[in-house]
């Protein structure tokens, strides 16, 4: 079966880049991305490519190449479902904020709404692809809705989780380590559906990197991958504190252990804590699944990854307060970076939010500079915490568009995101305009300790012993 028409429901960080790359690599397939968020669709359609809703290196170029040719953004969800042979569901699956499983389980209401809408609209057989990250066995719920609500047409469900990381999404999509497809190999229709999706990816992904499994393994592999990745960060962050106490250096330790091919060198950067929309949400989801099967030891094991991460964020702000003579009240502290990692404007679960909240509780005055994050987003992030009224956040925190201005008259600078540009600042100039003693708290370990100490800074680097 040759797919000619694809619909993707959800024009977010996954739907947008993923489908843009499919459109680029498969010029003969029409790809329509739909969303109920009109503003987001309008932004995807904006003439000025600087106004796309998502910043990803290389994305704007692909949008320019494909949009209006075989890539379309629309709010007409029903029309796109009707026309497509294959429908990707790429909507958000946040942590539940109410009811049973509150604060842990994945909220599947958006997924269910999509399934019901597909069932209602579809008049021909469809292949439905789970792109969103879902609890293991969600496909059976989707299938049940499709079969019971639908018009008697045949639905095949595939699981095709996405492994892209923000900031490198385009590179990850163009050259993935693997593409995972879970499907029902016990039926002819299931096999045909799997082959149809394999054929799409085969346009640019080598066959040996396309892996097929049963649906449950595919769903669970996605949660497992994120849990393992996050666990590596929490493990190295746990060691970073031992380094600080003992005089070891976490970067030397990372290098030494990373050269063991069984451990590998990637994802061993100590930090102020991992952020992003998925690690915490997916581990909590995993913990919830384990608990729901009565596997309490398994649940506790994975929960520790989150506990360690929360500890790392709090430890960072506590250290700022204690180093600044146990009071930051009324003192200006500059945040360089607000995004959860470099090369993205995404701030979801960014460590900067928690660190800022802690310091605002101590009545610090915070000035934030981030090359890509806009002011509204920063205040919205703080507002979401509901710690204090918006007016109070606005009176304590300012957002600057010039890093040198952000650092002026500051008592301390905290590096929250590892943006490359921070390494190349004129640190002598920054030092001369700061209060003395001038402190830097490098939560990403990107600056050169000796150089900054030679200038006169009192310098703390995460994971670096005295
Ligand atoms: P997102 O919030 O950026 O985008 C989701 C979009 O879906 C939103 O624009 C929303 O308006 C839309 N939507 C929700 N319900 C809808 C409906 N019924 N009809 C039409 N549109 C609807 O989320 P995201 O970051 O793209 O993540 C999507 C999924 O992919 C999640 O399950 C996430 O865990 C997973 N994932 C995310 C990443 C990542 O890097 N962000 C990577 C891999 C997997
Ligand atoms: C992560 C995974 O890497 C993707 O494979 C997955 O598809 C995605 O989650 C998802 O499911 O959403 P992402 O969150 O975009 O991608 O970015 P990462 O590069 O994984 O970074 C996550 C967080 O960990 C960031 O805050 C980053 O700064 C931090 N991190 C990462 C460290 O602190 N140290 C490291 O060594 C690596």
Short mmCIF file of C-alpha atoms and ligand atoms in Angstrom, two decimals:
data_model
loop_
_atom_site.label_atom_id
_atom_site.label_comp_id
_atom_site.label_asym_id
_atom_site.label_seq_id
_atom_site.Cartn_x
_atom_site.Cartn_y
_atom_site.Cartn_z
CA UNK A 1 0.00 0.00 0.00
CA UNK A 2 1.45 3.36 -1.06
CA UNK A 3 0.48 6.28 1.15
CA UNK A 4 -0.28 9.49 -0.76
CA UNK A 5 -1.96 11.56 1.91
CA UNK A 6 -0.97 11.97 5.55
CA UNK A 7 -2.73 13.91 8.31
CA UNK A 8 -1.04 14.76 11.58
CA UNK A 9 -3.18 15.89 14.51
CA UNK A 10 -1.13 18.22 16.74
CA UNK A 11 1.14 20.95 15.36
CA UNK A 12 3.51 21.08 18.33
CA UNK A 13 7.19 20.44 18.96
CA UNK A 14 6.81 16.91 17.61
CA UNK A 15 4.10 17.20 14.95
CA UNK A 16 5.62 20.28 13.26
CA UNK A 17 9.25 19.17 12.76
CA UNK A 18 8.42 15.47 12.23
CA UNK A 19 5.93 16.10 9.48
CA UNK A 20 8.06 18.82 7.89
CA UNK A 21 10.84 16.26 7.50
CA UNK A 22 8.47 13.63 6.07
CA UNK A 23 7.20 16.23 3.57
CA UNK A 24 10.77 17.15 2.62
CA UNK A 25 11.88 13.54 2.14
CA UNK A 26 8.67 12.34 0.44
CA UNK A 27 7.73 14.98 -2.16
CA UNK A 28 4.97 12.72 -3.52
CA UNK A 29 3.09 12.57 -0.23
CA UNK A 30 0.76 15.38 0.78
CA UNK A 31 1.16 16.11 4.49
CA UNK A 32 -1.41 18.18 6.37
CA UNK A 33 -0.80 19.15 9.99
CA UNK A 34 -3.92 20.17 11.87
CA UNK A 35 -4.45 21.70 15.27
CA UNK A 36 -7.33 23.19 17.23
CA UNK A 37 -5.05 26.04 18.30
CA UNK A 38 -5.75 28.67 15.63
CA UNK A 39 -2.97 30.97 16.78
CA UNK A 40 -0.42 28.18 16.47
CA UNK A 41 -1.57 27.27 12.96
CA UNK A 42 -1.49 30.94 11.94
CA UNK A 43 2.09 31.14 13.24
CA UNK A 44 3.08 28.05 11.24
CA UNK A 45 1.58 29.76 8.18
CA UNK A 46 3.23 33.12 8.82
CA UNK A 47 5.14 34.62 5.89
CA UNK A 48 7.98 35.76 8.11
CA UNK A 49 9.77 32.56 9.06
CA UNK A 50 11.05 34.20 12.26
CA UNK A 51 7.47 33.95 13.52
CA UNK A 52 7.16 30.16 13.36
CA UNK A 53 5.87 28.93 16.73
CA UNK A 54 8.91 26.73 17.31
CA UNK A 55 12.57 27.52 17.01
CA UNK A 56 14.71 24.60 15.85
CA UNK A 57 17.95 24.95 13.89
CA UNK A 58 17.23 24.04 10.24
CA UNK A 59 13.44 23.94 10.61
CA UNK A 60 12.64 27.27 8.94
CA UNK A 61 14.54 26.24 5.81
CA UNK A 62 12.53 23.02 5.49
CA UNK A 63 9.26 24.86 6.05
CA UNK A 64 10.21 27.34 3.34
CA UNK A 65 11.01 24.48 0.95
CA UNK A 66 7.86 22.41 1.53
CA UNK A 67 5.06 24.67 2.80
CA UNK A 68 2.36 25.20 0.21
CA UNK A 69 3.88 22.43 -2.00
CA UNK A 70 3.22 19.22 -0.11
CA UNK A 71 3.12 20.49 3.48
CA UNK A 72 0.04 22.28 4.80
CA UNK A 73 -1.00 23.67 8.19
CA UNK A 74 -4.71 23.91 8.86
CA UNK A 75 -7.41 24.05 11.51
CA UNK A 76 -9.77 21.96 9.37
CA UNK A 77 -9.28 18.78 11.33
CA UNK A 78 -12.22 16.81 9.87
CA UNK A 79 -11.29 17.55 6.28
CA UNK A 80 -7.68 16.43 6.81
CA UNK A 81 -8.78 13.23 8.58
CA UNK A 82 -11.23 12.46 5.80
CA UNK A 83 -8.64 12.88 3.04
CA UNK A 84 -5.78 10.97 4.67
CA UNK A 85 -4.96 7.28 4.45
CA UNK A 86 -2.62 7.54 7.42
CA UNK A 87 -3.24 9.70 10.52
CA UNK A 88 -0.54 10.51 13.05
CA UNK A 89 -1.70 11.47 16.53
CA UNK A 90 0.84 13.90 17.91
CA UNK A 91 -1.10 15.71 20.60
CA UNK A 92 0.12 16.48 24.11
CA UNK A 93 -0.07 13.85 26.86
CA UNK A 94 0.67 15.87 30.00
CA UNK A 95 0.68 14.64 33.58
CA UNK A 96 -2.87 14.52 35.00
CA UNK A 97 -3.71 17.46 37.22
CA UNK A 98 -6.96 16.04 38.62
CA UNK A 99 -8.68 12.86 39.75
CA UNK A 100 -7.18 9.40 39.93
CA UNK A 101 -3.47 9.38 39.17
CA UNK A 102 -3.25 13.16 39.68
CA UNK A 103 0.37 14.33 39.47
CA UNK A 104 1.55 11.02 38.01
CA UNK A 105 -0.52 9.35 35.30
CA UNK A 106 -0.58 10.65 31.72
CA UNK A 107 -3.71 12.61 30.87
CA UNK A 108 -5.11 10.84 27.83
CA UNK A 109 -8.12 13.07 27.25
CA UNK A 110 -6.60 14.71 24.14
CA UNK A 111 -5.74 11.29 22.71
CA UNK A 112 -9.27 10.04 23.31
CA UNK A 113 -10.77 13.14 21.68
CA UNK A 114 -8.63 12.50 18.60
CA UNK A 115 -9.68 8.84 18.46
CA UNK A 116 -13.37 9.80 18.71
CA UNK A 117 -13.00 12.45 16.02
CA UNK A 118 -11.20 10.06 13.66
CA UNK A 119 -13.87 7.41 14.28
CA UNK A 120 -16.68 9.84 13.55
CA UNK A 121 -15.18 11.28 10.38
CA UNK A 122 -13.57 8.25 8.72
CA UNK A 123 -15.52 6.75 5.85
CA UNK A 124 -12.64 4.68 4.50
CA UNK A 125 -10.09 2.40 6.14
CA UNK A 126 -7.36 4.31 7.97
CA UNK A 127 -4.01 3.60 9.54
CA UNK A 128 -3.76 5.44 12.86
CA UNK A 129 -0.24 6.05 14.12
CA UNK A 130 0.51 6.88 17.76
CA UNK A 131 3.28 9.47 17.63
CA UNK A 132 2.61 10.88 21.09
CA UNK A 133 4.29 9.20 24.04
CA UNK A 134 1.72 6.93 25.66
CA UNK A 135 1.38 4.51 28.55
CA UNK A 136 1.86 0.90 27.51
CA UNK A 137 -1.41 -0.63 26.22
CA UNK A 138 -2.98 2.68 25.13
CA UNK A 139 -3.36 1.28 21.62
CA UNK A 140 -6.01 -1.12 22.86
CA UNK A 141 -8.06 1.81 24.24
CA UNK A 142 -7.72 3.70 20.95
CA UNK A 143 -8.71 0.58 19.00
CA UNK A 144 -11.74 0.03 21.18
CA UNK A 145 -12.94 3.62 20.65
CA UNK A 146 -12.31 3.50 16.91
CA UNK A 147 -14.12 0.18 16.50
CA UNK A 148 -17.07 1.09 18.71
CA UNK A 149 -17.65 4.67 17.60
CA UNK A 150 -16.62 4.27 13.95
CA UNK A 151 -18.67 3.81 10.81
CA UNK A 152 -17.67 0.18 10.35
CA UNK A 153 -14.44 0.97 8.49
CA UNK A 154 -11.24 -0.88 9.34
CA UNK A 155 -8.60 0.81 11.54
CA UNK A 156 -5.04 -0.38 12.00
CA UNK A 157 -3.15 1.06 14.96
CA UNK A 158 0.60 1.48 14.87
CA UNK A 159 2.90 2.78 17.56
CA UNK A 160 5.71 4.94 16.19
CA UNK A 161 7.18 6.85 19.13
CA UNK A 162 9.37 9.86 18.47
CA UNK A 163 12.90 10.05 19.86
CA UNK A 164 13.93 13.51 18.67
CA UNK A 165 15.49 15.88 21.17
CA UNK A 166 14.71 19.57 21.01
CA UNK A 167 17.47 21.76 19.68
CA UNK A 168 18.65 18.94 17.42
CA UNK A 169 15.22 17.85 16.15
CA UNK A 170 15.95 18.23 12.44
CA UNK A 171 19.27 16.44 12.61
CA UNK A 172 17.67 13.68 14.73
CA UNK A 173 14.81 13.29 12.25
CA UNK A 174 17.02 13.30 9.16
CA UNK A 175 19.42 10.80 10.64
CA UNK A 176 17.71 8.86 13.44
CA UNK A 177 19.54 6.19 15.46
CA UNK A 178 16.46 4.08 14.83
CA UNK A 179 12.82 4.34 13.84
CA UNK A 180 10.58 2.15 15.95
CA UNK A 181 7.32 0.76 14.58
CA UNK A 182 5.03 -1.36 16.72
CA UNK A 183 2.18 -3.15 15.00
CA UNK A 184 0.04 -6.22 14.84
CA UNK A 185 1.99 -8.80 12.86
CA UNK A 186 -0.58 -11.51 13.46
CA UNK A 187 -2.95 -10.24 10.76
CA UNK A 188 -2.48 -9.46 7.08
CA UNK A 189 -3.96 -5.95 7.55
CA UNK A 190 -1.55 -5.31 10.41
CA UNK A 191 1.41 -6.36 8.25
CA UNK A 192 0.24 -4.12 5.40
CA UNK A 193 0.00 -1.14 7.75
CA UNK A 194 3.49 -1.75 9.14
CA UNK A 195 4.90 -2.03 5.62
CA UNK A 196 3.18 1.21 4.57
CA UNK A 197 4.92 3.12 7.36
CA UNK A 198 8.24 1.38 6.72
CA UNK A 199 8.00 2.48 3.10
CA UNK A 200 7.62 6.13 4.11
CA UNK A 201 10.70 6.09 6.34
CA UNK A 202 12.67 4.06 3.79
CA UNK A 203 12.81 7.17 1.63
CA UNK A 204 15.68 8.35 3.79
CA UNK A 205 16.30 5.99 6.73
CA UNK A 206 18.48 2.89 6.08
CA UNK A 207 16.40 -0.30 6.37
CA UNK A 208 18.56 -1.70 9.19
CA UNK A 209 17.63 1.27 11.35
CA UNK A 210 13.90 0.62 11.04
CA UNK A 211 12.92 -1.68 13.86
CA UNK A 212 9.57 -3.43 14.16
CA UNK A 213 8.14 -4.84 17.39
CA UNK A 214 4.78 -5.64 18.86
CA UNK A 215 2.71 -2.60 19.87
CA UNK A 216 3.26 -2.96 23.62
CA UNK A 217 7.05 -3.21 23.29
CA UNK A 218 7.06 -0.11 21.14
CA UNK A 219 4.95 1.91 23.57
CA UNK A 220 7.04 0.77 26.53
CA UNK A 221 10.38 1.31 24.75
CA UNK A 222 9.66 5.02 24.50
CA UNK A 223 9.05 5.38 28.24
CA UNK A 224 12.07 3.19 28.92
CA UNK A 225 14.37 5.26 26.70
CA UNK A 226 13.39 8.50 28.44
CA UNK A 227 13.70 6.89 31.88
CA UNK A 228 17.22 5.63 31.09
CA UNK A 229 18.31 9.00 29.69
CA UNK A 230 16.97 10.94 32.66
CA UNK A 231 18.49 8.40 35.04
CA UNK A 232 21.92 9.06 33.52
CA UNK A 233 21.53 12.78 34.21
CA UNK A 234 20.40 12.16 37.79
CA UNK A 235 23.26 9.70 38.29
CA UNK A 236 25.88 12.17 37.11
CA UNK A 237 24.23 14.97 39.10
CA UNK A 238 24.35 12.80 42.22
CA UNK A 239 28.08 12.36 41.62
CA UNK A 240 28.49 16.11 41.06
CA UNK A 241 27.77 16.77 44.71
CA UNK A 242 30.28 14.17 45.84
CA UNK A 243 32.81 15.90 43.55
CA UNK A 244 32.12 19.25 45.19
CA UNK A 245 32.72 17.76 48.64
CA UNK A 246 35.85 15.83 47.77
CA UNK A 247 37.79 17.94 45.29
CA UNK A 248 37.11 15.65 42.35
CA UNK A 249 35.83 17.24 39.14
CA UNK A 250 32.67 15.86 37.53
CA UNK A 251 33.87 16.61 34.00
CA UNK A 252 36.99 14.53 34.59
CA UNK A 253 34.89 11.77 36.13
CA UNK A 254 32.44 11.87 33.18
CA UNK A 255 35.28 11.60 30.72
CA UNK A 256 36.92 8.77 32.62
CA UNK A 257 33.78 6.66 32.87
CA UNK A 258 32.50 7.64 29.41
CA UNK A 259 35.55 6.10 27.76
CA UNK A 260 34.30 2.72 28.92
CA UNK A 261 32.41 1.60 25.84
CA UNK A 262 29.85 -0.15 28.03
CA UNK A 263 28.95 3.20 29.62
CA UNK A 264 29.44 5.49 26.62
CA UNK A 265 30.34 9.17 26.65
CA UNK A 266 27.03 10.87 25.85
CA UNK A 267 24.54 12.36 28.28
CA UNK A 268 26.99 12.65 31.15
CA UNK A 269 26.95 16.44 31.59
CA UNK A 270 26.30 17.48 35.16
CA UNK A 271 23.74 20.27 35.31
CA UNK A 272 21.42 22.29 37.47
CA UNK A 273 18.86 19.56 36.73
CA UNK A 274 17.10 18.20 33.68
CA UNK A 275 14.03 19.93 32.32
CA UNK A 276 11.90 19.60 29.23
CA UNK A 277 8.35 18.55 28.75
CA UNK A 278 8.95 14.82 28.81
CA UNK A 279 11.51 13.34 31.19
CA UNK A 280 9.60 14.08 34.37
CA UNK A 281 6.18 13.41 32.85
CA UNK A 282 7.25 10.10 31.34
CA UNK A 283 9.00 8.83 34.47
CA UNK A 284 6.00 9.76 36.61
CA UNK A 285 3.87 7.87 34.12
CA UNK A 286 6.18 4.86 34.40
CA UNK A 287 6.04 5.05 38.19
CA UNK A 288 2.26 5.15 38.01
CA UNK A 289 2.11 2.14 35.70
CA UNK A 290 4.43 0.17 38.00
CA UNK A 291 2.32 1.07 41.04
CA UNK A 292 -0.87 0.13 39.26
CA UNK A 293 0.56 -3.39 38.82
CA UNK A 294 1.60 -3.42 42.50
CA UNK A 295 5.30 -3.18 41.59
CA UNK A 296 6.23 -0.81 44.39
CA UNK A 297 10.00 -1.44 44.38
CA UNK A 298 10.11 -0.79 40.64
CA UNK A 299 8.10 2.40 41.15
CA UNK A 300 10.40 3.62 43.96
CA UNK A 301 13.48 2.91 41.88
CA UNK A 302 12.40 5.19 39.05
CA UNK A 303 10.88 7.82 41.31
CA UNK A 304 14.32 8.38 42.79
CA UNK A 305 15.41 9.86 39.44
CA UNK A 306 12.89 12.67 39.92
CA UNK A 307 13.70 13.10 43.60
CA UNK A 308 17.39 13.53 42.72
CA UNK A 309 16.51 16.06 40.01
CA UNK A 310 14.38 18.17 42.35
CA UNK A 311 17.17 18.02 44.90
CA UNK A 312 19.72 19.25 42.34
CA UNK A 313 17.62 22.32 41.47
CA UNK A 314 17.04 23.21 45.13
CA UNK A 315 20.68 22.58 45.99
CA UNK A 316 21.71 25.10 43.33
CA UNK A 317 19.52 27.91 44.68
CA UNK A 318 20.39 27.06 48.30
CA UNK A 319 24.06 27.38 47.42
CA UNK A 320 23.48 30.84 45.90
CA UNK A 321 21.75 32.02 49.07
CA UNK A 322 24.33 30.60 51.47
CA UNK A 323 27.28 31.89 49.40
CA UNK A 324 25.77 35.36 49.28
CA UNK A 325 26.12 35.58 53.07
CA UNK A 326 22.76 33.88 53.72
CA UNK A 327 20.67 36.67 52.30
CA UNK A 328 19.67 37.59 48.76
CA UNK A 329 16.84 39.90 49.79
CA UNK A 330 16.93 42.98 47.55
CA UNK A 331 20.07 41.73 45.77
CA UNK A 332 20.15 41.63 41.98
CA UNK A 333 20.86 38.16 40.61
CA UNK A 334 21.22 37.70 36.85
CA UNK A 335 20.01 34.56 35.12
CA UNK A 336 21.76 33.77 31.87
CA UNK A 337 19.39 31.36 30.18
CA UNK A 338 15.81 30.35 30.84
CA UNK A 339 15.22 27.60 28.22
CA UNK A 340 15.52 24.01 29.46
CA UNK A 341 18.50 23.47 27.15
CA UNK A 342 20.32 25.42 24.46
CA UNK A 343 19.05 25.96 20.90
CA UNK A 344 15.37 25.89 21.80
CA UNK A 345 12.80 28.45 22.93
CA UNK A 346 11.03 25.74 24.95
CA UNK A 347 10.97 26.37 28.70
CA UNK A 348 8.72 23.55 29.88
CA UNK A 349 9.97 22.21 33.26
CA UNK A 350 13.15 24.24 32.85
CA UNK A 351 15.34 24.16 35.96
CA UNK A 352 15.48 27.98 35.73
CA UNK A 353 11.82 28.19 36.77
CA UNK A 354 12.32 26.35 40.06
CA UNK A 355 15.59 28.12 40.84
CA UNK A 356 13.95 31.50 40.19
CA UNK A 357 10.96 30.60 42.33
CA UNK A 358 13.21 29.64 45.23
CA UNK A 359 15.20 32.87 44.97
CA UNK A 360 12.06 35.00 44.64
CA UNK A 361 10.86 33.42 47.88
CA UNK A 362 14.03 34.90 49.37
CA UNK A 363 13.07 38.29 47.87
CA UNK A 364 15.91 38.37 45.38
CA UNK A 365 15.64 40.72 42.39
CA UNK A 366 16.16 38.65 39.27
CA UNK A 367 17.15 39.88 35.81
CA UNK A 368 16.80 37.29 33.06
CA UNK A 369 18.46 37.17 29.66
CA UNK A 370 17.78 34.32 27.24
CA UNK A 371 18.57 34.60 23.53
CA UNK A 372 15.33 32.89 22.42
CA UNK A 373 12.76 32.98 25.21
CA UNK A 374 10.30 35.88 25.20
CA UNK A 375 9.24 37.85 28.28
CA UNK A 376 5.60 36.67 28.24
CA UNK A 377 6.76 33.06 28.42
CA UNK A 378 8.95 33.71 31.46
CA UNK A 379 6.14 35.35 33.42
CA UNK A 380 3.70 32.66 32.30
CA UNK A 381 6.09 29.98 33.61
CA UNK A 382 6.29 31.66 37.01
CA UNK A 383 2.57 32.28 37.05
CA UNK A 384 1.85 28.61 36.44
CA UNK A 385 3.52 27.82 39.77
CA UNK A 386 0.94 29.98 41.55
CA UNK A 387 3.49 30.79 44.26
CA UNK A 388 2.73 34.53 44.27
CA UNK A 389 0.61 37.02 42.31
CA UNK A 390 1.71 38.12 38.85
CA UNK A 391 2.27 41.72 40.06
CA UNK A 392 4.73 40.47 42.65
CA UNK A 393 6.63 38.43 40.06
CA UNK A 394 6.68 41.52 37.85
CA UNK A 395 8.02 43.71 40.61
CA UNK A 396 10.82 41.26 41.49
CA UNK A 397 11.85 39.98 38.06
CA UNK A 398 12.83 41.80 34.87
CA UNK A 399 13.60 40.41 31.45
CA UNK A 400 16.43 42.03 29.50
CA UNK A 401 17.27 41.76 25.82
CA UNK A 402 20.91 42.75 26.35
CA UNK A 403 23.05 40.39 28.46
CA UNK A 404 25.45 43.15 29.53
CA UNK A 405 22.56 45.24 30.81
CA UNK A 406 21.15 42.16 32.54
CA UNK A 407 24.44 41.74 34.41
CA UNK A 408 24.92 45.40 35.31
CA UNK A 409 25.03 46.10 39.06
CA UNK A 410 24.36 42.48 39.76
CA UNK A 411 25.65 40.67 42.85
CA UNK A 412 25.70 37.28 41.16
CA UNK A 413 25.24 35.62 37.78
CA UNK A 414 23.67 32.20 37.50
CA UNK A 415 24.12 30.18 34.29
CA UNK A 416 20.93 28.17 33.82
CA UNK A 417 21.18 27.20 30.13
CA UNK A 418 24.29 26.20 28.20
CA UNK A 419 23.85 28.67 25.29
CA UNK A 420 27.14 28.82 23.35
CA UNK A 421 27.19 32.63 23.26
CA UNK A 422 27.72 32.80 27.04
CA UNK A 423 31.24 31.42 26.58
CA UNK A 424 32.24 34.33 24.38
CA UNK A 425 31.09 37.26 26.44
CA UNK A 426 33.48 39.99 27.49
CA UNK A 427 33.65 38.82 31.09
CA UNK A 428 36.06 41.58 32.09
CA UNK A 429 33.50 44.17 31.06
CA UNK A 430 30.76 42.30 32.90
CA UNK A 431 32.93 42.06 36.03
CA UNK A 432 33.73 45.77 36.05
CA UNK A 433 30.02 46.64 36.08
CA UNK A 434 29.03 44.27 38.89
CA UNK A 435 28.78 44.62 42.68
CA UNK A 436 31.81 43.24 44.52
CA UNK A 437 32.51 40.53 45.38
CA UNK A 438 31.13 39.40 42.03
CA UNK A 439 29.86 35.82 41.99
CA UNK A 440 29.18 33.41 39.13
CA UNK A 441 27.25 30.18 39.69
CA UNK A 442 27.78 28.06 36.61
CA UNK A 443 24.96 25.51 36.65
CA UNK A 444 26.06 24.05 33.33
CA UNK A 445 29.81 23.86 33.74
CA UNK A 446 30.49 25.80 30.53
CA UNK A 447 32.76 28.62 31.69
CA UNK A 448 36.50 28.53 32.33
CA UNK A 449 37.12 28.66 36.06
CA UNK A 450 40.71 29.87 35.94
CA UNK A 451 40.02 32.67 33.46
CA UNK A 452 37.10 33.98 35.49
CA UNK A 453 38.93 33.71 38.79
CA UNK A 454 41.85 35.61 37.24
CA UNK A 455 39.45 38.42 36.34
CA UNK A 456 38.33 38.54 39.96
CA UNK A 457 35.10 36.57 40.04
CA UNK A 458 34.23 34.25 42.90
CA UNK A 459 33.37 31.25 40.79
CA UNK A 460 31.27 28.18 41.54
CA UNK A 461 30.99 25.47 38.92
CA UNK A 462 28.57 22.61 39.32
CA UNK A 463 30.48 19.42 40.18
CA UNK A 464 33.80 21.14 40.75
CA UNK A 465 35.57 20.71 44.08
CA UNK A 466 37.48 23.49 45.74
P1 LIG B 1 2.76 20.27 22.13
O1 LIG B 1 1.98 20.68 23.30
O2 LIG B 1 3.88 21.15 21.63
O3 LIG B 1 1.79 20.04 20.88
C1 LIG B 1 0.60 19.34 20.95
C2 LIG B 1 -0.43 20.03 20.08
O4 LIG B 1 -1.60 19.21 19.99
C3 LIG B 1 -0.91 21.39 20.61
O5 LIG B 1 -0.64 22.41 19.66
C4 LIG B 1 -2.41 21.20 20.84
O6 LIG B 1 -3.18 22.34 20.53
C5 LIG B 1 -2.73 20.08 19.88
N1 LIG B 1 -3.96 19.35 20.21
C6 LIG B 1 -4.34 18.83 21.41
N2 LIG B 1 -5.53 18.21 21.29
C7 LIG B 1 -5.91 18.33 20.00
C8 LIG B 1 -7.04 17.88 19.26
N3 LIG B 1 -8.00 17.16 19.85
N4 LIG B 1 -7.12 18.18 17.95
C9 LIG B 1 -6.14 18.90 17.36
N5 LIG B 1 -5.04 19.34 17.99
C10 LIG B 1 -4.92 19.06 19.30
O7 LIG B 1 3.33 18.82 22.46
P2 LIG B 1 4.67 18.12 21.88
O8 LIG B 1 5.86 18.59 22.64
O9 LIG B 1 4.66 18.21 20.41
O10 LIG B 1 4.43 16.62 22.34
C11 LIG B 1 3.44 15.81 21.73
C12 LIG B 1 3.66 14.38 22.15
O11 LIG B 1 4.94 13.93 21.70
C13 LIG B 1 3.66 14.15 23.66
O12 LIG B 1 3.07 12.90 23.93
C14 LIG B 1 5.14 14.10 24.01
O13 LIG B 1 5.38 13.30 25.14
C15 LIG B 1 5.73 13.44 22.79
N6 LIG B 1 7.15 13.77 22.51
C16 LIG B 1 7.59 15.05 22.65
C17 LIG B 1 8.91 15.36 22.33
C18 LIG B 1 9.45 16.76 22.46
O14 LIG B 1 10.64 16.94 22.26
N7 LIG B 1 8.66 17.77 22.76
C19 LIG B 1 9.75 14.36 21.83
C20 LIG B 1 9.25 13.07 21.69
C21 LIG B 1 7.94 12.79 22.03
C1 LIG B 2 14.52 14.04 25.44
C2 LIG B 2 15.17 12.82 24.79
O1 LIG B 2 16.58 13.08 24.63
C3 LIG B 2 14.55 12.52 23.42
O2 LIG B 2 15.10 11.32 22.89
C4 LIG B 2 13.04 12.35 23.60
O3 LIG B 2 12.43 12.14 22.34
C5 LIG B 2 12.47 13.60 24.24
O4 LIG B 2 13.12 13.83 25.52
C6 LIG B 2 11.01 13.48 24.55
O5 LIG B 2 10.47 12.40 24.63
O6 LIG B 2 10.46 14.56 24.74
P1 LIG B 2 14.72 16.68 25.14
O7 LIG B 2 14.00 16.71 26.44
O8 LIG B 2 14.23 17.49 24.02
O9 LIG B 2 14.80 15.17 24.60
O10 LIG B 2 16.25 17.10 25.37
P2 LIG B 2 17.51 16.36 26.04
O11 LIG B 2 18.68 16.66 25.22
O12 LIG B 2 17.23 14.95 26.32
O13 LIG B 2 17.67 17.14 27.42
C7 LIG B 2 16.74 16.99 28.47
C8 LIG B 2 17.25 17.71 29.70
O14 LIG B 2 18.35 17.02 30.27
C9 LIG B 2 17.73 19.13 29.42
O15 LIG B 2 17.34 19.99 30.45
C10 LIG B 2 19.23 18.98 29.38
O16 LIG B 2 19.91 20.16 29.69
C11 LIG B 2 19.44 17.91 30.43
N1 LIG B 2 20.70 17.17 30.25
C12 LIG B 2 20.89 16.40 29.17
C13 LIG B 2 21.68 17.26 31.22
O17 LIG B 2 21.51 17.96 32.23
N2 LIG B 2 22.84 16.57 31.04
C14 LIG B 2 23.07 15.80 29.95
O18 LIG B 2 24.15 15.18 29.85
C15 LIG B 2 22.07 15.71 28.99
#
